[in-house]
Phi, psi and omega in degrees: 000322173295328183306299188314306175271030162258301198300300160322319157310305194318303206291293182303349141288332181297319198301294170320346184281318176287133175302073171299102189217155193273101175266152175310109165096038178252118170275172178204132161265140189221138177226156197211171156204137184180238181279354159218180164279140165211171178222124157204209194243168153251200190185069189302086218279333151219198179273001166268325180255136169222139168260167153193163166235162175207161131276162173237169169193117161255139181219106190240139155201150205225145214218126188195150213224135155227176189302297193292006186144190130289126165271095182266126176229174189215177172204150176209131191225133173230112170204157177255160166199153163253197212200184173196150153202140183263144167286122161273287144206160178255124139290106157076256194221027188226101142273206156218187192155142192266179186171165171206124148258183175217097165265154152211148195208178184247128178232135183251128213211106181245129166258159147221096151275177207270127199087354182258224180233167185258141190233151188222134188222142160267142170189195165238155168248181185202135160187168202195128174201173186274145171237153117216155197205187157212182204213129167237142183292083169298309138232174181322313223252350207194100193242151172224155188213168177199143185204155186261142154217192171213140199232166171227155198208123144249116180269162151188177181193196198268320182076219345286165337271154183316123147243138160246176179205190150189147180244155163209118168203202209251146192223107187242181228169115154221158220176119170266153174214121195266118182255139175285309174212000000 
């Protein structure tokens, strides 16, 4: 067992040591977790610049207790957005960086109040927001990164019954990124 945690020490120092910056024409596969899940891809289009795409998947459901029962409501969101993020600078293996995204999904929205029957609505969403985060470079190939932002999301659907909604709220993010070349 000591062997085993000396060679993992070994390796995550070596691994800090190597200089890690985002190179020009470099693919990545990225999985993320935060205010929504995702798994996609980048692209470093300079040593400043990344595109990316993802898919999502958000899942909320709320439970609220009265004297006559419980009001169960649930969301479920399946989407895609792309990403964009400028690198501002890099230290050692730490970068930082502005950004923006664009989503759009398919939303599923179930209600039951208490004593009553379930009611289920479909629609879509849109939403678009400011980032900023930083990424740090364990090596040239394999980075983690996290970032805060602020988004505004409008939802609505056909119904019945019609619902729409819009938000401006808050957005967070951590993320591994396996870089190819």
């Amino acid at each position: 067992m000591k062997r085993l945690s000396f060679v993992v020490l070994a390796l995550v120092l070596a691994a800090s040591v190597m200089v890690g910056q985002l190179r020009r024409s470099a693919m990545g596969v990225t999985g993320g977790v935060g205010s929504s899940n995702t798994l996609g891809i980048g692209y470093a289009l300079s040593e400043n610049l990344q595109i990316g795409a993802g898919l999502t998947f958000t899942s909320t459901s709320t439970t609220t207790t009265f004297a006559a029962g419980d009001n169960k409501s649930s969301q479920t969101l399946f989407g895609v957005d792309v990403m964009a993020k400028y690198y501002l600078a890099t230290a050692d293996n730490l970068s930082t960086f502005l950004g923006g995204t664009v989503g759009f999904g398919s939303m599923t929205t179930e209600s039951t109040p208490a004593g009553g029957s379930t009611t289920s609505v479909s629609g879509s969403a849109f939403s678009v927001g400011a980032l900023y985060g930083a990424e740090y470079w364990f090596s040239p190939r394999f980075s983690w990164s996290g970032y805060v932002g602020a988004g505004f999301t409008s939802s609505s659907s056909d119904g019945p019954p019609k619902v729409s909604s819009t938000d401006l709220g808050t957005m967070y993010a951590t993320g591994l990124t396996w870089w190819f070349n």
